[in-house]
Amino acid sequence: MVAGVREVNILRVILLIILTITFSTINSFAEVKSHAFLDDILSMPDYVPGAGIFFSDQDPQKMKIIRQVLGRYGFTAKVMLRPTTGNTLELLSTSNPILTPNIEYIKINPIKYRMIVHAAKDSFPLIFTESFDNHWKAYIVSYGADLQHSTSNNLSTYKLLEGNDNDQATASELKSYLDERLVTYLGDGVPKKKEHYLSLDNGRRKLDHVEQYTIGFISKNFHGTIQNDNLPMGMFYETWFSGRFNMSSDYEKIQWKVTKGLNNKVIELPDMYHWRVNGIANSWWIDLDMLHKLPQASVSNPGYYRVNSDGSIDFEIVIEFWSQRLLYIGLSISAASFLGCIIYLVVDWKKRRKVSATLQKNFTRDFGA
């Protein structure tokens, strides 16, 4: 059984306004000219909690492309008066729903996240709630190599970890996730340990006990999003030297072509689809037509997405803070330089030792002991 797809309506505001997007599967959008109208939007009778809001004055250069992307859903307009200032605000709402898939994810570290998108039937918005920065990049990575649906792990080894009763999926819930293909991987089956500490009055901690487990934390399904800490971490360099999507024509008719990089297992999503939402968060528009430009995964061949029986697709996204690789490069250069210095000193020491031994031998030969 393939995971079901939920419908999401879009709300919008215009005056030089546009769209919004969301990560944990949202249910509406709004485009607004500036932050000054935020309170008015939140107090609207038809505002839906969890909606995303896009401020057009934050991304004026992307405004045309955002309108073009969302135009396929149809717009209806109305005008709202702001009583405090007398200013008017034109609101644009999409007439047709957006279908959003289910998302399985892991936070690998503060600057890297992995997501498995399940049963995507149409293009959709993805909202990532970290503070907006152009250095956050999203990548489509090769799907299927280490993400085969895990049935080898015995569910009898699954347990609720201490302190997670309210957030962690129960064994029966996890079984249903596996049946519906909402959870991909249950780990490597290797026993693991988690240390639990007691806080002391002096501010220090004392080891209380060690908890044993095999399958890591898997959350309940919150609005179509499941946290799965068993997903692969990946290497720190897995997104380096990626390929990219390039637009092959102008904005009037968006068409994409793929340019391969040195790393043929990862393709970077275009920056033109990376938008600021809710004033602070990152958002990406995930265009399935663009993904279909990539090879399809099969049992025998690697690819970037898998097609389900109902025509929907599963694929994998890695979101990463690009600037972090500069730190890795700097550390690598420093480590290489340090290693080079050590090698030079060792070689020089051996050379000096050899010269000293030769001089001592010659001295003994010429002058005696």
mmCIF file of C-alpha atoms in Angstrom:
data_model
loop_
_atom_site.group_PDB
_atom_site.id
_atom_site.type_symbol
_atom_site.label_atom_id
_atom_site.label_comp_id
_atom_site.label_asym_id
_atom_site.label_seq_id
_atom_site.Cartn_x
_atom_site.Cartn_y
_atom_site.Cartn_z
ATOM 1 C CA MET A 1 0.000 0.000 0.000
ATOM 2 C CA VAL A 2 1.411 3.388 -0.962
ATOM 3 C CA ALA A 3 1.114 6.288 1.464
ATOM 4 C CA GLY A 4 -1.843 8.537 0.804
ATOM 5 C CA VAL A 5 -1.441 12.121 -0.351
ATOM 6 C CA ARG A 6 -3.049 14.983 1.515
ATOM 7 C CA GLU A 7 -4.596 18.013 -0.145
ATOM 8 C CA VAL A 8 -3.451 21.508 0.790
ATOM 9 C CA ASN A 9 -5.153 24.766 -0.129
ATOM 10 C CA ILE A 10 -3.104 27.888 -0.817
ATOM 11 C CA LEU A 11 -3.918 31.319 0.502
ATOM 12 C CA ARG A 12 -2.246 34.354 -0.966
ATOM 13 C CA VAL A 13 -1.906 38.085 -0.673
ATOM 14 C CA ILE A 14 -0.872 40.583 -3.286
ATOM 15 C CA LEU A 15 0.154 44.159 -3.522
ATOM 16 C CA LEU A 16 3.475 43.098 -4.727
ATOM 17 C CA ILE A 17 3.013 39.802 -3.114
ATOM 18 C CA ILE A 18 3.413 36.193 -3.888
ATOM 19 C CA LEU A 19 3.405 32.755 -2.360
ATOM 20 C CA THR A 20 4.449 30.707 0.553
ATOM 21 C CA ILE A 21 5.639 27.212 1.187
ATOM 22 C CA THR A 22 6.102 24.713 3.942
ATOM 23 C CA PHE A 23 8.136 21.743 5.153
ATOM 24 C CA SER A 24 6.147 19.730 7.636
ATOM 25 C CA THR A 25 3.406 19.744 5.079
ATOM 26 C CA ILE A 26 1.465 22.970 5.329
ATOM 27 C CA ASN A 27 -2.056 23.874 4.450
ATOM 28 C CA SER A 28 -2.024 27.386 3.013
ATOM 29 C CA PHE A 29 0.095 30.202 1.622
ATOM 30 C CA ALA A 30 -0.011 33.962 1.511
ATOM 31 C CA GLU A 31 1.882 36.527 -0.452
ATOM 32 C CA VAL A 32 2.297 39.881 1.205
ATOM 33 C CA LYS A 33 4.229 42.998 0.339
ATOM 34 C CA SER A 34 5.829 43.586 3.738
ATOM 35 C CA HIS A 35 5.953 42.401 7.340
ATOM 36 C CA ALA A 36 3.614 45.255 8.303
ATOM 37 C CA PHE A 37 0.633 43.177 7.141
ATOM 38 C CA LEU A 38 1.546 40.020 9.029
ATOM 39 C CA ASP A 39 -0.792 40.645 11.985
ATOM 40 C CA ASP A 40 -3.670 41.365 9.609
ATOM 41 C CA ILE A 41 -3.146 38.093 7.777
ATOM 42 C CA LEU A 42 -2.947 36.055 10.982
ATOM 43 C CA SER A 43 -6.214 37.585 12.187
ATOM 44 C CA MET A 44 -8.120 36.855 8.956
ATOM 45 C CA PRO A 45 -11.203 34.661 9.469
ATOM 46 C CA ASP A 46 -10.121 32.315 6.659
ATOM 47 C CA TYR A 47 -6.488 32.099 7.745
ATOM 48 C CA VAL A 48 -5.485 28.478 8.324
ATOM 49 C CA PRO A 49 -2.952 27.764 11.115
ATOM 50 C CA GLY A 50 0.235 26.356 9.700
ATOM 51 C CA ALA A 51 0.056 28.446 6.546
ATOM 52 C CA GLY A 52 3.204 29.869 4.998
ATOM 53 C CA ILE A 53 3.567 33.520 4.088
ATOM 54 C CA PHE A 54 5.802 34.936 1.394
ATOM 55 C CA PHE A 55 6.817 38.621 1.498
ATOM 56 C CA SER A 56 7.373 39.835 -2.030
ATOM 57 C CA ASP A 57 9.660 42.694 -1.013
ATOM 58 C CA GLN A 58 12.157 40.139 0.357
ATOM 59 C CA ASP A 59 12.623 38.355 -2.984
ATOM 60 C CA PRO A 60 11.619 40.899 -5.650
ATOM 61 C CA GLN A 61 13.837 39.266 -8.292
ATOM 62 C CA LYS A 62 12.073 35.916 -7.817
ATOM 63 C CA MET A 63 8.605 37.400 -7.783
ATOM 64 C CA LYS A 64 7.856 36.716 -11.443
ATOM 65 C CA ILE A 65 8.903 33.090 -11.296
ATOM 66 C CA ILE A 66 6.909 32.520 -8.082
ATOM 67 C CA ARG A 67 3.777 33.930 -9.672
ATOM 68 C CA GLN A 68 4.330 31.809 -12.737
ATOM 69 C CA VAL A 69 4.792 28.627 -10.691
ATOM 70 C CA LEU A 70 1.676 29.207 -8.598
ATOM 71 C CA GLY A 71 -0.458 30.485 -11.459
ATOM 72 C CA ARG A 72 -1.306 26.934 -12.473
ATOM 73 C CA TYR A 73 -3.475 26.655 -9.351
ATOM 74 C CA GLY A 74 -5.600 29.661 -10.280
ATOM 75 C CA PHE A 75 -5.976 32.878 -8.307
ATOM 76 C CA THR A 76 -8.988 34.530 -6.719
ATOM 77 C CA ALA A 77 -8.577 38.029 -5.307
ATOM 78 C CA LYS A 78 -10.128 40.151 -2.595
ATOM 79 C CA VAL A 79 -9.198 43.466 -0.958
ATOM 80 C CA MET A 80 -8.667 43.901 2.780
ATOM 81 C CA LEU A 81 -8.666 47.286 4.551
ATOM 82 C CA ARG A 82 -6.221 47.831 7.400
ATOM 83 C CA PRO A 83 -8.193 49.878 10.008
ATOM 84 C CA THR A 84 -5.160 51.221 11.857
ATOM 85 C CA THR A 85 -3.610 52.909 8.824
ATOM 86 C CA GLY A 86 -6.310 52.889 6.179
ATOM 87 C CA ASN A 87 -4.032 50.961 3.808
ATOM 88 C CA THR A 88 -5.542 48.322 1.578
ATOM 89 C CA LEU A 89 -4.173 44.869 0.921
ATOM 90 C CA GLU A 90 -5.129 42.680 -2.022
ATOM 91 C CA LEU A 91 -5.246 39.005 -1.172
ATOM 92 C CA LEU A 92 -4.720 36.278 -3.749
ATOM 93 C CA SER A 93 -5.913 32.772 -2.987
ATOM 94 C CA THR A 94 -5.352 29.730 -5.159
ATOM 95 C CA SER A 95 -8.496 28.078 -6.359
ATOM 96 C CA ASN A 96 -7.117 24.547 -6.689
ATOM 97 C CA PRO A 97 -5.464 22.414 -4.007
ATOM 98 C CA ILE A 98 -1.791 21.425 -3.844
ATOM 99 C CA LEU A 99 -1.084 17.773 -3.166
ATOM 100 C CA THR A 100 1.624 17.275 -0.563
ATOM 101 C CA PRO A 101 3.478 13.994 0.037
ATOM 102 C CA ASN A 102 4.649 12.369 3.258
ATOM 103 C CA ILE A 103 8.165 13.138 4.454
ATOM 104 C CA GLU A 104 10.575 10.975 6.448
ATOM 105 C CA TYR A 105 13.670 12.763 7.737
ATOM 106 C CA ILE A 106 16.721 12.762 9.994
ATOM 107 C CA LYS A 107 18.677 15.680 11.413
ATOM 108 C CA ILE A 108 22.240 14.490 10.845
ATOM 109 C CA ASN A 109 23.777 17.569 12.476
ATOM 110 C CA PRO A 110 22.882 21.283 12.752
ATOM 111 C CA ILE A 111 23.912 21.923 9.145
ATOM 112 C CA LYS A 112 22.717 18.775 7.367
ATOM 113 C CA TYR A 113 19.332 17.051 7.013
ATOM 114 C CA ARG A 114 18.219 14.051 4.959
ATOM 115 C CA MET A 115 14.626 13.619 3.753
ATOM 116 C CA ILE A 116 12.842 10.789 1.974
ATOM 117 C CA VAL A 117 9.776 12.037 0.092
ATOM 118 C CA HIS A 118 7.052 9.395 -0.193
ATOM 119 C CA ALA A 119 4.242 9.223 -2.747
ATOM 120 C CA ALA A 120 4.663 12.622 -4.409
ATOM 121 C CA LYS A 121 2.014 12.987 -7.116
ATOM 122 C CA ASP A 122 2.550 16.586 -8.085
ATOM 123 C CA SER A 123 4.925 19.496 -7.516
ATOM 124 C CA PHE A 124 4.770 20.787 -3.956
ATOM 125 C CA PRO A 125 6.284 23.305 -1.518
ATOM 126 C CA LEU A 126 8.879 22.287 1.070
ATOM 127 C CA ILE A 127 9.433 24.549 4.095
ATOM 128 C CA PHE A 128 12.560 24.229 6.161
ATOM 129 C CA THR A 129 12.294 26.157 9.410
ATOM 130 C CA GLU A 130 15.959 27.080 9.920
ATOM 131 C CA SER A 131 16.721 30.807 9.484
ATOM 132 C CA PHE A 132 16.804 31.791 5.830
ATOM 133 C CA ASP A 133 20.216 31.975 4.219
ATOM 134 C CA ASN A 134 21.196 31.668 0.562
ATOM 135 C CA HIS A 135 23.918 29.231 1.645
ATOM 136 C CA TRP A 136 21.305 26.600 2.518
ATOM 137 C CA LYS A 137 21.246 24.293 -0.510
ATOM 138 C CA ALA A 138 18.958 21.396 -1.410
ATOM 139 C CA TYR A 139 20.137 18.378 -3.403
ATOM 140 C CA ILE A 140 18.409 15.451 -5.073
ATOM 141 C CA VAL A 141 20.603 12.441 -4.317
ATOM 142 C CA SER A 142 20.788 8.973 -5.810
ATOM 143 C CA TYR A 143 17.933 6.877 -4.444
ATOM 144 C CA GLY A 144 17.816 3.229 -3.529
ATOM 145 C CA ALA A 145 21.406 2.134 -2.925
ATOM 146 C CA ASP A 146 21.231 2.069 0.877
ATOM 147 C CA LEU A 147 17.530 2.780 1.350
ATOM 148 C CA GLN A 148 15.893 -0.531 0.570
ATOM 149 C CA HIS A 149 12.798 -0.943 2.688
ATOM 150 C CA SER A 150 13.999 -2.697 5.809
ATOM 151 C CA THR A 151 12.200 -5.904 6.699
ATOM 152 C CA SER A 152 15.215 -7.754 8.075
ATOM 153 C CA ASN A 153 15.027 -6.056 11.446
ATOM 154 C CA ASN A 154 12.706 -7.845 13.818
ATOM 155 C CA LEU A 155 10.114 -5.436 15.168
ATOM 156 C CA SER A 156 10.283 -7.313 18.459
ATOM 157 C CA THR A 157 13.544 -5.436 19.098
ATOM 158 C CA TYR A 158 11.797 -2.083 18.756
ATOM 159 C CA LYS A 159 11.128 -0.258 22.025
ATOM 160 C CA LEU A 160 10.040 3.128 23.268
ATOM 161 C CA LEU A 161 13.150 4.965 24.385
ATOM 162 C CA GLU A 162 13.062 6.534 27.829
ATOM 163 C CA GLY A 163 11.399 9.948 27.940
ATOM 164 C CA ASN A 164 9.825 9.666 24.463
ATOM 165 C CA ASP A 165 6.397 8.272 25.307
ATOM 166 C CA ASN A 166 4.523 11.242 23.832
ATOM 167 C CA ASP A 167 6.523 11.689 20.628
ATOM 168 C CA GLN A 168 7.771 8.244 19.631
ATOM 169 C CA ALA A 169 5.745 5.856 17.500
ATOM 170 C CA THR A 170 4.492 2.722 19.208
ATOM 171 C CA ALA A 171 5.308 -0.720 17.787
ATOM 172 C CA SER A 172 1.848 -0.985 16.203
ATOM 173 C CA GLU A 173 2.181 2.492 14.684
ATOM 174 C CA LEU A 174 5.599 1.611 13.284
ATOM 175 C CA LYS A 175 4.193 -1.554 11.728
ATOM 176 C CA SER A 176 1.531 0.509 9.976
ATOM 177 C CA TYR A 177 4.199 2.964 8.767
ATOM 178 C CA LEU A 178 6.135 0.065 7.257
ATOM 179 C CA ASP A 179 3.011 -1.379 5.656
ATOM 180 C CA GLU A 180 2.175 2.018 4.129
ATOM 181 C CA ARG A 181 5.823 2.591 3.124
ATOM 182 C CA LEU A 182 6.113 5.756 5.217
ATOM 183 C CA VAL A 183 9.263 4.489 6.941
ATOM 184 C CA THR A 184 12.180 3.318 4.826
ATOM 185 C CA TYR A 185 14.958 2.051 7.063
ATOM 186 C CA LEU A 186 15.220 0.570 10.565
ATOM 187 C CA GLY A 187 18.960 0.771 10.976
ATOM 188 C CA ASP A 188 21.792 -1.730 10.739
ATOM 189 C CA GLY A 189 20.571 -4.077 13.485
ATOM 190 C CA VAL A 190 23.658 -3.437 15.621
ATOM 191 C CA PRO A 191 22.930 -3.024 19.383
ATOM 192 C CA LYS A 192 23.413 0.529 20.608
ATOM 193 C CA LYS A 193 23.736 2.283 23.970
ATOM 194 C CA LYS A 194 22.410 5.549 25.315
ATOM 195 C CA GLU A 195 23.760 7.013 28.530
ATOM 196 C CA HIS A 196 21.368 8.704 30.959
ATOM 197 C CA TYR A 197 22.726 11.212 33.467
ATOM 198 C CA LEU A 198 21.529 12.817 36.703
ATOM 199 C CA SER A 199 22.055 16.538 37.252
ATOM 200 C CA LEU A 200 23.855 17.327 40.512
ATOM 201 C CA ASP A 201 23.490 20.429 42.673
ATOM 202 C CA ASN A 202 26.977 21.636 41.739
ATOM 203 C CA GLY A 203 26.000 21.799 38.057
ATOM 204 C CA ARG A 204 27.793 18.615 37.103
ATOM 205 C CA ARG A 205 26.271 15.398 35.787
ATOM 206 C CA LYS A 206 26.511 11.856 37.073
ATOM 207 C CA LEU A 207 25.964 8.731 34.992
ATOM 208 C CA ASP A 208 22.758 7.102 36.189
ATOM 209 C CA HIS A 209 22.349 4.145 33.834
ATOM 210 C CA VAL A 210 22.863 2.950 30.265
ATOM 211 C CA GLU A 211 19.908 2.122 28.034
ATOM 212 C CA GLN A 212 20.278 -0.643 25.426
ATOM 213 C CA TYR A 213 18.401 -0.530 22.105
ATOM 214 C CA THR A 214 18.673 -1.692 18.483
ATOM 215 C CA ILE A 215 16.240 0.465 16.494
ATOM 216 C CA GLY A 216 16.635 4.205 16.989
ATOM 217 C CA PHE A 217 13.954 6.849 17.553
ATOM 218 C CA ILE A 218 11.044 7.012 15.099
ATOM 219 C CA SER A 219 8.472 9.712 15.754
ATOM 220 C CA LYS A 220 4.733 9.646 15.409
ATOM 221 C CA ASN A 221 3.299 10.961 12.152
ATOM 222 C CA PHE A 222 2.951 14.699 12.722
ATOM 223 C CA HIS A 223 1.080 16.323 9.824
ATOM 224 C CA GLY A 224 2.642 14.013 7.254
ATOM 225 C CA THR A 225 6.161 14.179 8.674
ATOM 226 C CA ILE A 226 8.013 11.366 10.462
ATOM 227 C CA GLN A 227 11.421 11.730 12.087
ATOM 228 C CA ASN A 228 13.470 8.561 11.580
ATOM 229 C CA ASP A 229 16.862 8.614 13.296
ATOM 230 C CA ASN A 230 17.799 5.326 11.604
ATOM 231 C CA LEU A 231 18.263 6.847 8.150
ATOM 232 C CA PRO A 232 21.828 6.801 6.810
ATOM 233 C CA MET A 233 24.074 9.669 7.889
ATOM 234 C CA GLY A 234 26.048 9.758 4.648
ATOM 235 C CA MET A 235 29.592 11.055 4.181
ATOM 236 C CA PHE A 236 30.298 14.731 4.815
ATOM 237 C CA TYR A 237 31.337 15.167 1.176
ATOM 238 C CA GLU A 238 28.376 13.374 -0.463
ATOM 239 C CA THR A 239 26.971 16.589 -2.011
ATOM 240 C CA TRP A 240 30.293 17.955 -3.264
ATOM 241 C CA PHE A 241 30.896 18.489 -7.005
ATOM 242 C CA SER A 242 27.206 18.050 -7.734
ATOM 243 C CA GLY A 243 25.439 18.502 -11.034
ATOM 244 C CA ARG A 244 22.744 21.113 -11.411
ATOM 245 C CA PHE A 245 19.505 22.011 -13.156
ATOM 246 C CA ASN A 246 19.744 24.811 -15.706
ATOM 247 C CA MET A 247 16.860 26.619 -17.314
ATOM 248 C CA SER A 248 17.032 26.130 -21.071
ATOM 249 C CA SER A 249 14.769 29.068 -21.961
ATOM 250 C CA ASP A 250 13.502 32.310 -20.509
ATOM 251 C CA TYR A 251 11.025 32.821 -17.674
ATOM 252 C CA GLU A 252 8.054 32.823 -20.018
ATOM 253 C CA LYS A 253 8.246 29.056 -20.439
ATOM 254 C CA ILE A 254 10.279 27.170 -17.865
ATOM 255 C CA GLN A 255 12.174 24.214 -19.272
ATOM 256 C CA TRP A 256 15.001 22.426 -17.540
ATOM 257 C CA LYS A 257 18.082 20.552 -18.602
ATOM 258 C CA VAL A 258 20.530 18.673 -16.377
ATOM 259 C CA THR A 259 24.241 19.455 -16.285
ATOM 260 C CA LYS A 260 26.200 16.602 -14.704
ATOM 261 C CA GLY A 261 28.956 17.277 -12.191
ATOM 262 C CA LEU A 262 31.994 15.269 -11.171
ATOM 263 C CA ASN A 263 29.747 13.605 -8.592
ATOM 264 C CA ASN A 264 27.088 11.801 -10.650
ATOM 265 C CA LYS A 265 25.022 10.836 -7.609
ATOM 266 C CA VAL A 266 23.741 14.295 -6.652
ATOM 267 C CA ILE A 267 22.001 17.212 -8.396
ATOM 268 C CA GLU A 268 21.572 20.640 -6.774
ATOM 269 C CA LEU A 269 18.108 22.213 -6.903
ATOM 270 C CA PRO A 270 18.089 25.636 -8.606
ATOM 271 C CA ASP A 271 18.417 28.752 -6.471
ATOM 272 C CA MET A 272 15.470 30.358 -8.278
ATOM 273 C CA TYR A 273 13.208 27.857 -6.467
ATOM 274 C CA HIS A 274 14.682 28.717 -3.043
ATOM 275 C CA TRP A 275 12.453 31.336 -1.394
ATOM 276 C CA ARG A 276 12.157 33.018 1.995
ATOM 277 C CA VAL A 277 8.906 32.174 3.773
ATOM 278 C CA ASN A 278 7.246 33.475 6.959
ATOM 279 C CA GLY A 279 9.903 36.165 7.093
ATOM 280 C CA ILE A 280 12.653 33.861 8.343
ATOM 281 C CA ALA A 281 12.388 30.294 7.022
ATOM 282 C CA ASN A 282 13.738 28.612 3.889
ATOM 283 C CA SER A 283 11.448 27.123 1.278
ATOM 284 C CA TRP A 284 11.936 25.226 -1.964
ATOM 285 C CA TRP A 285 9.467 24.537 -4.714
ATOM 286 C CA ILE A 286 9.920 20.879 -5.675
ATOM 287 C CA ASP A 287 9.068 20.582 -9.370
ATOM 288 C CA LEU A 288 8.353 16.974 -10.323
ATOM 289 C CA ASP A 289 8.644 17.770 -14.037
ATOM 290 C CA MET A 290 12.205 18.786 -13.296
ATOM 291 C CA LEU A 291 12.883 15.544 -11.394
ATOM 292 C CA HIS A 292 11.638 13.492 -14.326
ATOM 293 C CA LYS A 293 14.590 14.819 -16.329
ATOM 294 C CA LEU A 294 16.732 12.524 -14.157
ATOM 295 C CA PRO A 295 17.185 8.732 -14.527
ATOM 296 C CA GLN A 296 14.609 6.530 -12.804
ATOM 297 C CA ALA A 297 15.844 4.062 -10.183
ATOM 298 C CA SER A 298 15.258 0.348 -10.612
ATOM 299 C CA VAL A 299 16.344 -2.844 -8.888
ATOM 300 C CA SER A 300 19.382 -3.194 -11.130
ATOM 301 C CA ASN A 301 20.149 0.441 -12.006
ATOM 302 C CA PRO A 302 20.726 3.422 -9.715
ATOM 303 C CA GLY A 303 18.615 6.508 -10.265
ATOM 304 C CA TYR A 304 17.087 9.492 -8.526
ATOM 305 C CA TYR A 305 13.477 8.438 -7.949
ATOM 306 C CA ARG A 306 11.310 5.348 -7.735
ATOM 307 C CA VAL A 307 7.880 5.112 -9.356
ATOM 308 C CA ASN A 308 5.084 3.594 -7.246
ATOM 309 C CA SER A 309 2.177 1.523 -8.526
ATOM 310 C CA ASP A 310 -0.165 4.543 -8.487
ATOM 311 C CA GLY A 311 2.232 6.699 -10.515
ATOM 312 C CA SER A 312 3.531 8.701 -7.562
ATOM 313 C CA ILE A 313 7.274 8.825 -6.894
ATOM 314 C CA ASP A 314 9.649 8.466 -3.943
ATOM 315 C CA PHE A 315 12.958 10.325 -3.851
ATOM 316 C CA GLU A 316 15.599 11.629 -1.480
ATOM 317 C CA ILE A 317 16.645 15.200 -0.644
ATOM 318 C CA VAL A 318 19.643 16.393 1.358
ATOM 319 C CA ILE A 319 19.567 19.937 2.729
ATOM 320 C CA GLU A 320 22.961 21.280 3.718
ATOM 321 C CA PHE A 321 24.581 24.582 4.676
ATOM 322 C CA TRP A 322 27.037 25.106 1.827
ATOM 323 C CA SER A 323 29.559 27.240 3.756
ATOM 324 C CA GLN A 324 30.306 24.353 6.108
ATOM 325 C CA ARG A 325 32.347 22.667 3.383
ATOM 326 C CA LEU A 326 34.747 25.623 3.487
ATOM 327 C CA LEU A 327 35.462 24.654 7.094
ATOM 328 C CA TYR A 328 36.043 21.043 6.030
ATOM 329 C CA ILE A 329 38.367 22.186 3.249
ATOM 330 C CA GLY A 330 40.246 24.450 5.673
ATOM 331 C CA LEU A 331 40.615 21.634 8.190
ATOM 332 C CA SER A 332 41.786 19.276 5.437
ATOM 333 C CA ILE A 333 44.408 21.777 4.274
ATOM 334 C CA SER A 334 45.557 22.339 7.857
ATOM 335 C CA ALA A 335 45.736 18.588 8.495
ATOM 336 C CA ALA A 336 47.631 18.010 5.239
ATOM 337 C CA SER A 337 50.041 20.840 6.070
ATOM 338 C CA PHE A 338 50.604 19.476 9.569
ATOM 339 C CA LEU A 339 51.156 15.966 8.213
ATOM 340 C CA GLY A 340 53.533 17.364 5.596
ATOM 341 C CA CYS A 341 55.558 19.121 8.305
ATOM 342 C CA ILE A 342 55.764 15.927 10.364
ATOM 343 C CA ILE A 343 56.881 13.915 7.329
ATOM 344 C CA TYR A 344 59.496 16.556 6.467
ATOM 345 C CA LEU A 345 60.847 16.605 10.042
ATOM 346 C CA VAL A 346 61.019 12.804 10.179
ATOM 347 C CA VAL A 347 62.746 12.584 6.782
ATOM 348 C CA ASP A 348 65.148 15.391 7.728
ATOM 349 C CA TRP A 349 65.893 13.722 11.080
ATOM 350 C CA LYS A 350 66.645 10.399 9.359
ATOM 351 C CA LYS A 351 68.828 12.151 6.790
ATOM 352 C CA ARG A 352 70.768 13.983 9.482
ATOM 353 C CA ARG A 353 71.139 10.763 11.433
ATOM 354 C CA LYS A 354 72.463 8.985 8.356
ATOM 355 C CA VAL A 355 74.969 11.783 7.631
ATOM 356 C CA SER A 356 76.110 11.764 11.273
ATOM 357 C CA ALA A 357 76.605 7.985 11.167
ATOM 358 C CA THR A 358 78.614 8.288 7.939
ATOM 359 C CA LEU A 359 80.857 11.010 9.411
ATOM 360 C CA GLN A 360 81.398 8.958 12.538
ATOM 361 C CA LYS A 361 82.338 5.908 10.455
ATOM 362 C CA ASN A 362 84.793 7.889 8.336
ATOM 363 C CA PHE A 363 86.346 9.480 11.411
ATOM 364 C CA THR A 364 86.832 6.075 13.041
ATOM 365 C CA ARG A 365 88.405 4.700 9.852
ATOM 366 C CA ASP A 366 90.835 7.616 9.437
ATOM 367 C CA PHE A 367 91.842 8.276 13.019
ATOM 368 C CA GLY A 368 91.007 5.113 14.855
ATOM 369 C CA ALA A 369 88.623 4.626 17.741
#
